[in-house]
């Protein structure tokens, strides 16, 4: 494999991983607050559709991104109402949210299937793009990819170095103690769950406005579920989440590379399965023993409803 092939694979891997990255970081914030949201797939689909329709109607990509984040945030807010205020089962509500998002986006998106609209194009960064190997792969990307680069350090800093992050983690680890300290656990969970949905919607917008411009039914192809799995792989840490998303992207990029070079060592249907098989294998390795599960360090109150009078 020559240098050009390495650059090609790394560049495609970064592009392939970005939607999963946005959704993974969003789900990390939601789960750190104590809310399990399995509706990431549905939020991404609604974000992809809303982003494409809004950008097509306004011919403005920024409007498309904002619409996608709004759609994802509203879906997450709906989930929050049921699981925080009504104290419904979080797993059931998350699955229902995915079904709702898939069905609603498929129904509303039928008129725009096959249509074209504005799209994000690569925006090379002068100077940085000349860095050997990494330059062309990292800095000849679209604006949304650069936004993903910025999201990681900001997310890591907020979670570990700010009062807001401390309050967020308190709501997910010990909501009773957070309540005793004067924090509104419900408000924290509402806010961060909605924010997580906005990032999932952004991941959907990346698919319909940059990675594969346009709209087609179920275009996320399970990437929302990959994001949920990556949260466990990441041990609820954004930087580990980025590594998991990149590994997913690398496996995906190898499929493109083999297809482009017409390499048939592996059947095409196996190649298409590889990113998902890889994710399953990672989860098995992470959770194969009780000690590993304990070490994973999930938020102590994840999935558990909280009400003040029961504390």
PDB file of C-alpha atoms in Angstrom:
ATOM      1  CA  UNK A   1       0.000   0.000   0.000  1.00  0.00           C
ATOM      2  CA  UNK A   2       1.591   3.277  -1.145  1.00  0.00           C
ATOM      3  CA  UNK A   3       1.443   6.708   0.481  1.00  0.00           C
ATOM      4  CA  UNK A   4      -1.397   7.884  -1.758  1.00  0.00           C
ATOM      5  CA  UNK A   5      -3.478   4.920  -0.631  1.00  0.00           C
ATOM      6  CA  UNK A   6      -2.851   5.760   3.022  1.00  0.00           C
ATOM      7  CA  UNK A   7      -3.949   9.368   2.460  1.00  0.00           C
ATOM      8  CA  UNK A   8      -7.030   8.163   0.592  1.00  0.00           C
ATOM      9  CA  UNK A   9      -8.050   5.724   3.324  1.00  0.00           C
ATOM     10  CA  UNK A  10      -7.456   8.217   6.147  1.00  0.00           C
ATOM     11  CA  UNK A  11      -9.378  10.951   4.336  1.00  0.00           C
ATOM     12  CA  UNK A  12     -12.363   8.677   3.677  1.00  0.00           C
ATOM     13  CA  UNK A  13     -12.186   7.354   7.252  1.00  0.00           C
ATOM     14  CA  UNK A  14     -12.498  10.858   8.678  1.00  0.00           C
ATOM     15  CA  UNK A  15     -15.433  11.648   6.399  1.00  0.00           C
ATOM     16  CA  UNK A  16     -17.134   8.350   7.218  1.00  0.00           C
ATOM     17  CA  UNK A  17     -16.717   8.784  10.960  1.00  0.00           C
ATOM     18  CA  UNK A  18     -18.026  12.310  11.413  1.00  0.00           C
ATOM     19  CA  UNK A  19     -21.773  11.571  11.638  1.00  0.00           C
ATOM     20  CA  UNK A  20     -21.082   8.861  14.227  1.00  0.00           C
ATOM     21  CA  UNK A  21     -18.796  11.254  16.105  1.00  0.00           C
ATOM     22  CA  UNK A  22     -21.438  13.992  16.448  1.00  0.00           C
ATOM     23  CA  UNK A  23     -24.060  11.502  17.585  1.00  0.00           C
ATOM     24  CA  UNK A  24     -21.674   9.750  19.986  1.00  0.00           C
ATOM     25  CA  UNK A  25     -20.648  12.966  21.731  1.00  0.00           C
ATOM     26  CA  UNK A  26     -24.290  14.004  22.003  1.00  0.00           C
ATOM     27  CA  UNK A  27     -25.257  10.676  23.553  1.00  0.00           C
ATOM     28  CA  UNK A  28     -22.325  10.906  25.984  1.00  0.00           C
ATOM     29  CA  UNK A  29     -23.696  14.203  27.301  1.00  0.00           C
ATOM     30  CA  UNK A  30     -27.200  12.773  27.634  1.00  0.00           C
ATOM     31  CA  UNK A  31     -26.064   9.596  29.392  1.00  0.00           C
ATOM     32  CA  UNK A  32     -23.696  11.455  31.687  1.00  0.00           C
ATOM     33  CA  UNK A  33     -26.745  13.327  32.965  1.00  0.00           C
ATOM     34  CA  UNK A  34     -28.465  10.007  33.700  1.00  0.00           C
ATOM     35  CA  UNK A  35     -30.754   9.728  30.658  1.00  0.00           C
ATOM     36  CA  UNK A  36     -30.408   6.764  28.322  1.00  0.00           C
ATOM     37  CA  UNK A  37     -31.637   7.721  24.856  1.00  0.00           C
ATOM     38  CA  UNK A  38     -31.764   4.865  22.363  1.00  0.00           C
ATOM     39  CA  UNK A  39     -33.525   7.080  19.841  1.00  0.00           C
ATOM     40  CA  UNK A  40     -30.307   8.367  18.257  1.00  0.00           C
ATOM     41  CA  UNK A  41     -31.102   6.722  14.915  1.00  0.00           C
ATOM     42  CA  UNK A  42     -34.486   8.441  14.739  1.00  0.00           C
ATOM     43  CA  UNK A  43     -33.037  11.820  15.718  1.00  0.00           C
ATOM     44  CA  UNK A  44     -30.342  11.530  13.071  1.00  0.00           C
ATOM     45  CA  UNK A  45     -32.909  10.672  10.393  1.00  0.00           C
ATOM     46  CA  UNK A  46     -35.097  13.628  11.302  1.00  0.00           C
ATOM     47  CA  UNK A  47     -32.027  15.862  11.370  1.00  0.00           C
ATOM     48  CA  UNK A  48     -30.925  14.638   7.944  1.00  0.00           C
ATOM     49  CA  UNK A  49     -34.344  15.306   6.438  1.00  0.00           C
ATOM     50  CA  UNK A  50     -34.860  18.679   8.132  1.00  0.00           C
ATOM     51  CA  UNK A  51     -31.366  19.824   7.168  1.00  0.00           C
ATOM     52  CA  UNK A  52     -31.811  18.892   3.519  1.00  0.00           C
ATOM     53  CA  UNK A  53     -35.311  20.370   3.177  1.00  0.00           C
ATOM     54  CA  UNK A  54     -34.381  23.627   4.927  1.00  0.00           C
ATOM     55  CA  UNK A  55     -31.184  24.118   2.953  1.00  0.00           C
ATOM     56  CA  UNK A  56     -33.012  23.372  -0.293  1.00  0.00           C
ATOM     57  CA  UNK A  57     -35.806  25.813   0.532  1.00  0.00           C
ATOM     58  CA  UNK A  58     -33.515  28.633   1.621  1.00  0.00           C
ATOM     59  CA  UNK A  59     -30.419  27.787  -0.428  1.00  0.00           C
ATOM     60  CA  UNK A  60     -28.540  28.356   2.818  1.00  0.00           C
ATOM     61  CA  UNK A  61     -26.448  25.596   4.371  1.00  0.00           C
ATOM     62  CA  UNK A  62     -26.333  27.316   7.759  1.00  0.00           C
ATOM     63  CA  UNK A  63     -30.136  27.336   7.836  1.00  0.00           C
ATOM     64  CA  UNK A  64     -30.053  23.629   6.998  1.00  0.00           C
ATOM     65  CA  UNK A  65     -27.696  22.862   9.866  1.00  0.00           C
ATOM     66  CA  UNK A  66     -29.794  24.899  12.303  1.00  0.00           C
ATOM     67  CA  UNK A  67     -32.978  23.145  11.163  1.00  0.00           C
ATOM     68  CA  UNK A  68     -31.342  19.752  11.610  1.00  0.00           C
ATOM     69  CA  UNK A  69     -30.205  20.571  15.119  1.00  0.00           C
ATOM     70  CA  UNK A  70     -33.665  21.931  15.951  1.00  0.00           C
ATOM     71  CA  UNK A  71     -35.309  18.733  14.682  1.00  0.00           C
ATOM     72  CA  UNK A  72     -32.933  16.523  16.670  1.00  0.00           C
ATOM     73  CA  UNK A  73     -33.382  18.684  19.754  1.00  0.00           C
ATOM     74  CA  UNK A  74     -37.176  18.541  19.562  1.00  0.00           C
ATOM     75  CA  UNK A  75     -37.094  14.748  19.219  1.00  0.00           C
ATOM     76  CA  UNK A  76     -34.832  14.533  22.267  1.00  0.00           C
ATOM     77  CA  UNK A  77     -37.083  16.940  24.165  1.00  0.00           C
ATOM     78  CA  UNK A  78     -40.026  14.651  23.465  1.00  0.00           C
ATOM     79  CA  UNK A  79     -38.027  11.763  24.897  1.00  0.00           C
ATOM     80  CA  UNK A  80     -37.145  13.880  27.933  1.00  0.00           C
ATOM     81  CA  UNK A  81     -40.784  14.712  28.650  1.00  0.00           C
ATOM     82  CA  UNK A  82     -41.675  11.033  28.809  1.00  0.00           C
ATOM     83  CA  UNK A  83     -38.684   9.758  30.765  1.00  0.00           C
ATOM     84  CA  UNK A  84     -38.052  12.706  33.120  1.00  0.00           C
ATOM     85  CA  UNK A  85     -41.478  14.202  33.777  1.00  0.00           C
ATOM     86  CA  UNK A  86     -43.626  11.123  33.191  1.00  0.00           C
ATOM     87  CA  UNK A  87     -40.939   8.688  34.395  1.00  0.00           C
ATOM     88  CA  UNK A  88     -41.541   6.236  31.566  1.00  0.00           C
ATOM     89  CA  UNK A  89     -39.130   3.402  30.820  1.00  0.00           C
ATOM     90  CA  UNK A  90     -36.122   4.927  29.065  1.00  0.00           C
ATOM     91  CA  UNK A  91     -35.323   1.907  26.904  1.00  0.00           C
ATOM     92  CA  UNK A  92     -38.883   1.601  25.616  1.00  0.00           C
ATOM     93  CA  UNK A  93     -39.151   5.336  24.930  1.00  0.00           C
ATOM     94  CA  UNK A  94     -35.830   5.361  23.108  1.00  0.00           C
ATOM     95  CA  UNK A  95     -36.876   2.494  20.858  1.00  0.00           C
ATOM     96  CA  UNK A  96     -40.192   4.222  20.194  1.00  0.00           C
ATOM     97  CA  UNK A  97     -38.310   7.408  19.281  1.00  0.00           C
ATOM     98  CA  UNK A  98     -36.238   5.517  16.725  1.00  0.00           C
ATOM     99  CA  UNK A  99     -39.354   3.975  15.182  1.00  0.00           C
ATOM    100  CA  UNK A 100     -41.066   7.391  15.141  1.00  0.00           C
ATOM    101  CA  UNK A 101     -38.079   9.091  13.532  1.00  0.00           C
ATOM    102  CA  UNK A 102     -37.649   6.395  10.883  1.00  0.00           C
ATOM    103  CA  UNK A 103     -41.328   6.325   9.981  1.00  0.00           C
ATOM    104  CA  UNK A 104     -41.920  10.075  10.067  1.00  0.00           C
ATOM    105  CA  UNK A 105     -38.802  10.922   8.073  1.00  0.00           C
ATOM    106  CA  UNK A 106     -39.635   8.252   5.508  1.00  0.00           C
ATOM    107  CA  UNK A 107     -43.181   9.592   5.086  1.00  0.00           C
ATOM    108  CA  UNK A 108     -42.313  13.304   5.019  1.00  0.00           C
ATOM    109  CA  UNK A 109     -39.239  12.786   2.870  1.00  0.00           C
ATOM    110  CA  UNK A 110     -40.894  11.009  -0.055  1.00  0.00           C
ATOM    111  CA  UNK A 111     -41.495  14.198  -2.104  1.00  0.00           C
ATOM    112  CA  UNK A 112     -37.794  15.180  -1.977  1.00  0.00           C
ATOM    113  CA  UNK A 113     -36.210  11.816  -2.796  1.00  0.00           C
ATOM    114  CA  UNK A 114     -33.839  12.288  -5.737  1.00  0.00           C
ATOM    115  CA  UNK A 115     -33.877  16.074  -5.537  1.00  0.00           C
ATOM    116  CA  UNK A 116     -30.709  18.141  -5.237  1.00  0.00           C
ATOM    117  CA  UNK A 117     -29.821  21.074  -3.031  1.00  0.00           C
ATOM    118  CA  UNK A 118     -26.785  22.975  -1.749  1.00  0.00           C
ATOM    119  CA  UNK A 119     -23.997  20.922  -0.254  1.00  0.00           C
ATOM    120  CA  UNK A 120     -20.850  21.450   1.764  1.00  0.00           C
ATOM    121  CA  UNK A 121     -17.760  21.206  -0.419  1.00  0.00           C
ATOM    122  CA  UNK A 122     -14.173  20.595   0.724  1.00  0.00           C
ATOM    123  CA  UNK A 123     -12.529  23.707   2.134  1.00  0.00           C
ATOM    124  CA  UNK A 124      -8.739  23.221   2.163  1.00  0.00           C
ATOM    125  CA  UNK A 125      -6.870  25.138   4.856  1.00  0.00           C
ATOM    126  CA  UNK A 126      -3.776  26.836   3.388  1.00  0.00           C
ATOM    127  CA  UNK A 127      -0.542  25.853   5.091  1.00  0.00           C
ATOM    128  CA  UNK A 128      -1.972  22.971   7.066  1.00  0.00           C
ATOM    129  CA  UNK A 129      -2.915  21.056   3.931  1.00  0.00           C
ATOM    130  CA  UNK A 130       0.790  20.904   2.982  1.00  0.00           C
ATOM    131  CA  UNK A 131       1.657  18.773   6.020  1.00  0.00           C
ATOM    132  CA  UNK A 132       2.879  15.393   4.695  1.00  0.00           C
ATOM    133  CA  UNK A 133       0.271  12.608   4.782  1.00  0.00           C
ATOM    134  CA  UNK A 134      -1.883  14.136   7.531  1.00  0.00           C
ATOM    135  CA  UNK A 135      -2.349  17.475   5.794  1.00  0.00           C
ATOM    136  CA  UNK A 136      -4.362  16.310   2.774  1.00  0.00           C
ATOM    137  CA  UNK A 137      -6.369  13.892   4.904  1.00  0.00           C
ATOM    138  CA  UNK A 138      -7.163  16.220   7.805  1.00  0.00           C
ATOM    139  CA  UNK A 139      -7.316  19.662   6.229  1.00  0.00           C
ATOM    140  CA  UNK A 140      -8.974  19.145   2.866  1.00  0.00           C
ATOM    141  CA  UNK A 141     -12.367  18.499   4.406  1.00  0.00           C
ATOM    142  CA  UNK A 142     -15.694  20.297   4.687  1.00  0.00           C
ATOM    143  CA  UNK A 143     -16.604  22.906   7.306  1.00  0.00           C
ATOM    144  CA  UNK A 144     -18.645  20.359   9.269  1.00  0.00           C
ATOM    145  CA  UNK A 145     -15.582  18.147   9.662  1.00  0.00           C
ATOM    146  CA  UNK A 146     -13.641  21.088  11.083  1.00  0.00           C
ATOM    147  CA  UNK A 147     -16.577  21.703  13.417  1.00  0.00           C
ATOM    148  CA  UNK A 148     -16.132  18.118  14.591  1.00  0.00           C
ATOM    149  CA  UNK A 149     -12.456  18.811  15.281  1.00  0.00           C
ATOM    150  CA  UNK A 150     -13.481  21.754  17.501  1.00  0.00           C
ATOM    151  CA  UNK A 151     -16.258  19.840  19.221  1.00  0.00           C
ATOM    152  CA  UNK A 152     -13.923  17.284  20.792  1.00  0.00           C
ATOM    153  CA  UNK A 153     -11.702  19.562  22.909  1.00  0.00           C
ATOM    154  CA  UNK A 154     -14.694  21.713  23.855  1.00  0.00           C
ATOM    155  CA  UNK A 155     -16.710  18.657  24.962  1.00  0.00           C
ATOM    156  CA  UNK A 156     -13.787  17.244  26.921  1.00  0.00           C
ATOM    157  CA  UNK A 157     -13.148  20.581  28.609  1.00  0.00           C
ATOM    158  CA  UNK A 158     -16.802  21.128  29.524  1.00  0.00           C
ATOM    159  CA  UNK A 159     -17.160  17.654  31.024  1.00  0.00           C
ATOM    160  CA  UNK A 160     -14.000  17.672  33.085  1.00  0.00           C
ATOM    161  CA  UNK A 161     -13.035  21.300  33.738  1.00  0.00           C
ATOM    162  CA  UNK A 162     -16.183  23.368  34.180  1.00  0.00           C
ATOM    163  CA  UNK A 163     -18.876  23.793  36.807  1.00  0.00           C
ATOM    164  CA  UNK A 164     -21.492  22.933  34.190  1.00  0.00           C
ATOM    165  CA  UNK A 165     -19.733  19.637  33.565  1.00  0.00           C
ATOM    166  CA  UNK A 166     -19.511  18.928  37.284  1.00  0.00           C
ATOM    167  CA  UNK A 167     -23.227  19.557  37.680  1.00  0.00           C
ATOM    168  CA  UNK A 168     -23.934  17.355  34.676  1.00  0.00           C
ATOM    169  CA  UNK A 169     -21.917  14.469  36.100  1.00  0.00           C
ATOM    170  CA  UNK A 170     -23.530  14.919  39.520  1.00  0.00           C
ATOM    171  CA  UNK A 171     -26.986  14.519  37.989  1.00  0.00           C
ATOM    172  CA  UNK A 172     -25.896  11.250  36.418  1.00  0.00           C
ATOM    173  CA  UNK A 173     -23.892   9.845  39.316  1.00  0.00           C
ATOM    174  CA  UNK A 174     -25.839  10.896  42.393  1.00  0.00           C
ATOM    175  CA  UNK A 175     -28.972  12.924  41.649  1.00  0.00           C
ATOM    176  CA  UNK A 176     -30.010  12.969  45.301  1.00  0.00           C
ATOM    177  CA  UNK A 177     -26.741  14.649  46.290  1.00  0.00           C
ATOM    178  CA  UNK A 178     -27.064  17.069  43.378  1.00  0.00           C
ATOM    179  CA  UNK A 179     -30.583  17.943  44.536  1.00  0.00           C
ATOM    180  CA  UNK A 180     -29.377  18.432  48.111  1.00  0.00           C
ATOM    181  CA  UNK A 181     -26.753  20.845  46.786  1.00  0.00           C
ATOM    182  CA  UNK A 182     -29.495  22.983  45.280  1.00  0.00           C
ATOM    183  CA  UNK A 183     -29.297  21.786  41.697  1.00  0.00           C
ATOM    184  CA  UNK A 184     -32.388  21.055  39.620  1.00  0.00           C
ATOM    185  CA  UNK A 185     -31.813  17.499  38.408  1.00  0.00           C
ATOM    186  CA  UNK A 186     -34.795  17.645  36.060  1.00  0.00           C
ATOM    187  CA  UNK A 187     -33.576  20.892  34.494  1.00  0.00           C
ATOM    188  CA  UNK A 188     -30.080  19.500  34.015  1.00  0.00           C
ATOM    189  CA  UNK A 189     -31.366  16.312  32.442  1.00  0.00           C
ATOM    190  CA  UNK A 190     -33.767  18.194  30.180  1.00  0.00           C
ATOM    191  CA  UNK A 191     -31.050  20.532  28.992  1.00  0.00           C
ATOM    192  CA  UNK A 192     -28.343  17.965  28.315  1.00  0.00           C
ATOM    193  CA  UNK A 193     -30.693  15.427  26.759  1.00  0.00           C
ATOM    194  CA  UNK A 194     -31.948  18.092  24.376  1.00  0.00           C
ATOM    195  CA  UNK A 195     -28.372  19.158  23.616  1.00  0.00           C
ATOM    196  CA  UNK A 196     -27.471  15.553  22.861  1.00  0.00           C
ATOM    197  CA  UNK A 197     -30.373  15.388  20.430  1.00  0.00           C
ATOM    198  CA  UNK A 198     -29.163  18.543  18.721  1.00  0.00           C
ATOM    199  CA  UNK A 199     -25.777  16.928  18.114  1.00  0.00           C
ATOM    200  CA  UNK A 200     -27.490  13.811  16.770  1.00  0.00           C
ATOM    201  CA  UNK A 201     -29.444  16.051  14.401  1.00  0.00           C
ATOM    202  CA  UNK A 202     -26.154  17.656  13.362  1.00  0.00           C
ATOM    203  CA  UNK A 203     -24.837  14.189  12.572  1.00  0.00           C
ATOM    204  CA  UNK A 204     -27.847  13.654  10.341  1.00  0.00           C
ATOM    205  CA  UNK A 205     -27.248  16.994   8.622  1.00  0.00           C
ATOM    206  CA  UNK A 206     -23.685  15.945   7.928  1.00  0.00           C
ATOM    207  CA  UNK A 207     -24.974  12.919   6.032  1.00  0.00           C
ATOM    208  CA  UNK A 208     -27.520  14.783   3.888  1.00  0.00           C
ATOM    209  CA  UNK A 209     -25.523  17.979   3.310  1.00  0.00           C
ATOM    210  CA  UNK A 210     -21.896  16.833   3.114  1.00  0.00           C
ATOM    211  CA  UNK A 211     -21.178  13.107   3.108  1.00  0.00           C
ATOM    212  CA  UNK A 212     -23.929  11.910   0.761  1.00  0.00           C
ATOM    213  CA  UNK A 213     -25.832  15.055  -0.291  1.00  0.00           C
ATOM    214  CA  UNK A 214     -29.534  14.537  -0.810  1.00  0.00           C
ATOM    215  CA  UNK A 215     -32.228  12.572   0.945  1.00  0.00           C
ATOM    216  CA  UNK A 216     -33.083   8.914   0.820  1.00  0.00           C
ATOM    217  CA  UNK A 217     -35.099   6.836   3.227  1.00  0.00           C
ATOM    218  CA  UNK A 218     -33.147   5.342   6.161  1.00  0.00           C
ATOM    219  CA  UNK A 219     -29.962   7.003   4.915  1.00  0.00           C
ATOM    220  CA  UNK A 220     -28.288   6.683   8.328  1.00  0.00           C
ATOM    221  CA  UNK A 221     -28.067   2.908   7.753  1.00  0.00           C
ATOM    222  CA  UNK A 222     -27.740   2.103  11.440  1.00  0.00           C
ATOM    223  CA  UNK A 223     -25.154   4.741  12.320  1.00  0.00           C
ATOM    224  CA  UNK A 224     -27.304   5.908  15.220  1.00  0.00           C
ATOM    225  CA  UNK A 225     -27.006   2.457  16.775  1.00  0.00           C
ATOM    226  CA  UNK A 226     -23.274   2.515  16.123  1.00  0.00           C
ATOM    227  CA  UNK A 227     -23.130   5.793  18.078  1.00  0.00           C
ATOM    228  CA  UNK A 228     -24.966   4.221  21.027  1.00  0.00           C
ATOM    229  CA  UNK A 229     -22.493   1.347  20.992  1.00  0.00           C
ATOM    230  CA  UNK A 230     -19.539   3.725  20.735  1.00  0.00           C
ATOM    231  CA  UNK A 231     -20.586   5.435  23.966  1.00  0.00           C
ATOM    232  CA  UNK A 232     -19.925   2.151  25.777  1.00  0.00           C
ATOM    233  CA  UNK A 233     -16.670   1.625  23.880  1.00  0.00           C
ATOM    234  CA  UNK A 234     -15.653   5.178  24.801  1.00  0.00           C
ATOM    235  CA  UNK A 235     -16.345   4.644  28.519  1.00  0.00           C
ATOM    236  CA  UNK A 236     -18.406   7.840  28.337  1.00  0.00           C
ATOM    237  CA  UNK A 237     -15.387   9.924  27.288  1.00  0.00           C
ATOM    238  CA  UNK A 238     -15.518  12.144  24.139  1.00  0.00           C
ATOM    239  CA  UNK A 239     -11.903  11.501  23.135  1.00  0.00           C
ATOM    240  CA  UNK A 240     -12.366   7.743  23.297  1.00  0.00           C
ATOM    241  CA  UNK A 241     -15.582   8.244  21.375  1.00  0.00           C
ATOM    242  CA  UNK A 242     -13.620   9.983  18.637  1.00  0.00           C
ATOM    243  CA  UNK A 243     -11.207   7.045  18.498  1.00  0.00           C
ATOM    244  CA  UNK A 244     -14.096   4.589  18.209  1.00  0.00           C
ATOM    245  CA  UNK A 245     -15.752   6.657  15.476  1.00  0.00           C
ATOM    246  CA  UNK A 246     -12.456   6.855  13.579  1.00  0.00           C
ATOM    247  CA  UNK A 247     -11.952   3.086  13.787  1.00  0.00           C
ATOM    248  CA  UNK A 248     -15.470   2.655  12.423  1.00  0.00           C
ATOM    249  CA  UNK A 249     -14.530   5.069   9.636  1.00  0.00           C
ATOM    250  CA  UNK A 250     -11.315   3.195   8.833  1.00  0.00           C
ATOM    251  CA  UNK A 251     -13.169  -0.078   8.398  1.00  0.00           C
ATOM    252  CA  UNK A 252     -15.687   1.748   6.230  1.00  0.00           C
ATOM    253  CA  UNK A 253     -12.894   3.362   4.206  1.00  0.00           C
ATOM    254  CA  UNK A 254     -11.296  -0.001   3.493  1.00  0.00           C
ATOM    255  CA  UNK A 255     -14.507  -1.000   1.771  1.00  0.00           C
ATOM    256  CA  UNK A 256     -14.212   2.020  -0.559  1.00  0.00           C
ATOM    257  CA  UNK A 257     -10.530   1.301  -1.144  1.00  0.00           C
ATOM    258  CA  UNK A 258     -11.108  -2.325  -2.089  1.00  0.00           C
ATOM    259  CA  UNK A 259     -13.965  -1.329  -4.382  1.00  0.00           C
ATOM    260  CA  UNK A 260     -11.885   1.395  -6.051  1.00  0.00           C
ATOM    261  CA  UNK A 261      -8.957  -0.977  -6.610  1.00  0.00           C
ATOM    262  CA  UNK A 262     -11.312  -3.818  -7.578  1.00  0.00           C
ATOM    263  CA  UNK A 263      -9.774  -6.037  -4.932  1.00  0.00           C
ATOM    264  CA  UNK A 264     -11.942  -9.123  -4.465  1.00  0.00           C
ATOM    265  CA  UNK A 265     -10.125 -10.882  -1.643  1.00  0.00           C
ATOM    266  CA  UNK A 266     -13.248 -10.344   0.470  1.00  0.00           C
ATOM    267  CA  UNK A 267     -16.805 -10.627  -0.938  1.00  0.00           C
ATOM    268  CA  UNK A 268     -18.563  -7.265  -1.246  1.00  0.00           C
ATOM    269  CA  UNK A 269     -21.368  -8.190   1.146  1.00  0.00           C
ATOM    270  CA  UNK A 270     -18.777  -9.055   3.805  1.00  0.00           C
ATOM    271  CA  UNK A 271     -17.116  -5.682   3.247  1.00  0.00           C
ATOM    272  CA  UNK A 272     -20.410  -3.885   3.823  1.00  0.00           C
ATOM    273  CA  UNK A 273     -20.855  -5.808   7.065  1.00  0.00           C
ATOM    274  CA  UNK A 274     -17.370  -5.097   8.407  1.00  0.00           C
ATOM    275  CA  UNK A 275     -18.050  -1.758  10.192  1.00  0.00           C
ATOM    276  CA  UNK A 276     -20.956  -3.278  12.088  1.00  0.00           C
ATOM    277  CA  UNK A 277     -19.175  -6.555  12.832  1.00  0.00           C
ATOM    278  CA  UNK A 278     -16.252  -4.525  14.136  1.00  0.00           C
ATOM    279  CA  UNK A 279     -18.538  -2.584  16.470  1.00  0.00           C
ATOM    280  CA  UNK A 280     -20.091  -5.785  17.820  1.00  0.00           C
ATOM    281  CA  UNK A 281     -16.635  -7.282  18.383  1.00  0.00           C
ATOM    282  CA  UNK A 282     -15.491  -4.202  20.281  1.00  0.00           C
ATOM    283  CA  UNK A 283     -18.538  -4.310  22.553  1.00  0.00           C
ATOM    284  CA  UNK A 284     -17.962  -8.001  23.275  1.00  0.00           C
ATOM    285  CA  UNK A 285     -14.360  -7.320  24.245  1.00  0.00           C
ATOM    286  CA  UNK A 286     -15.329  -4.377  26.454  1.00  0.00           C
ATOM    287  CA  UNK A 287     -18.109  -6.193  28.327  1.00  0.00           C
ATOM    288  CA  UNK A 288     -16.961  -9.818  28.292  1.00  0.00           C
ATOM    289  CA  UNK A 289     -16.325  -9.967  32.023  1.00  0.00           C
ATOM    290  CA  UNK A 290     -17.813  -8.544  35.201  1.00  0.00           C
ATOM    291  CA  UNK A 291     -14.576  -6.714  36.010  1.00  0.00           C
ATOM    292  CA  UNK A 292     -14.550  -5.123  32.554  1.00  0.00           C
ATOM    293  CA  UNK A 293     -18.137  -3.978  32.942  1.00  0.00           C
ATOM    294  CA  UNK A 294     -17.325  -2.486  36.345  1.00  0.00           C
ATOM    295  CA  UNK A 295     -14.261  -0.776  34.949  1.00  0.00           C
ATOM    296  CA  UNK A 296     -16.359   0.716  32.138  1.00  0.00           C
ATOM    297  CA  UNK A 297     -17.776   3.106  34.736  1.00  0.00           C
ATOM    298  CA  UNK A 298     -21.249   3.868  33.455  1.00  0.00           C
ATOM    299  CA  UNK A 299     -22.958   6.747  35.308  1.00  0.00           C
ATOM    300  CA  UNK A 300     -24.429   5.253  38.497  1.00  0.00           C
ATOM    301  CA  UNK A 301     -27.913   6.700  37.924  1.00  0.00           C
ATOM    302  CA  UNK A 302     -28.047   6.025  34.180  1.00  0.00           C
ATOM    303  CA  UNK A 303     -31.570   5.042  33.191  1.00  0.00           C
ATOM    304  CA  UNK A 304     -32.998   5.633  36.669  1.00  0.00           C
ATOM    305  CA  UNK A 305     -35.786   8.202  37.134  1.00  0.00           C
ATOM    306  CA  UNK A 306     -35.448  10.736  39.931  1.00  0.00           C
ATOM    307  CA  UNK A 307     -38.100  12.486  41.984  1.00  0.00           C
ATOM    308  CA  UNK A 308     -37.298  14.755  44.902  1.00  0.00           C
ATOM    309  CA  UNK A 309     -39.718  13.335  47.427  1.00  0.00           C
ATOM    310  CA  UNK A 310     -38.192   9.856  46.971  1.00  0.00           C
ATOM    311  CA  UNK A 311     -34.639  11.009  47.665  1.00  0.00           C
TER     312      UNK A 311
END
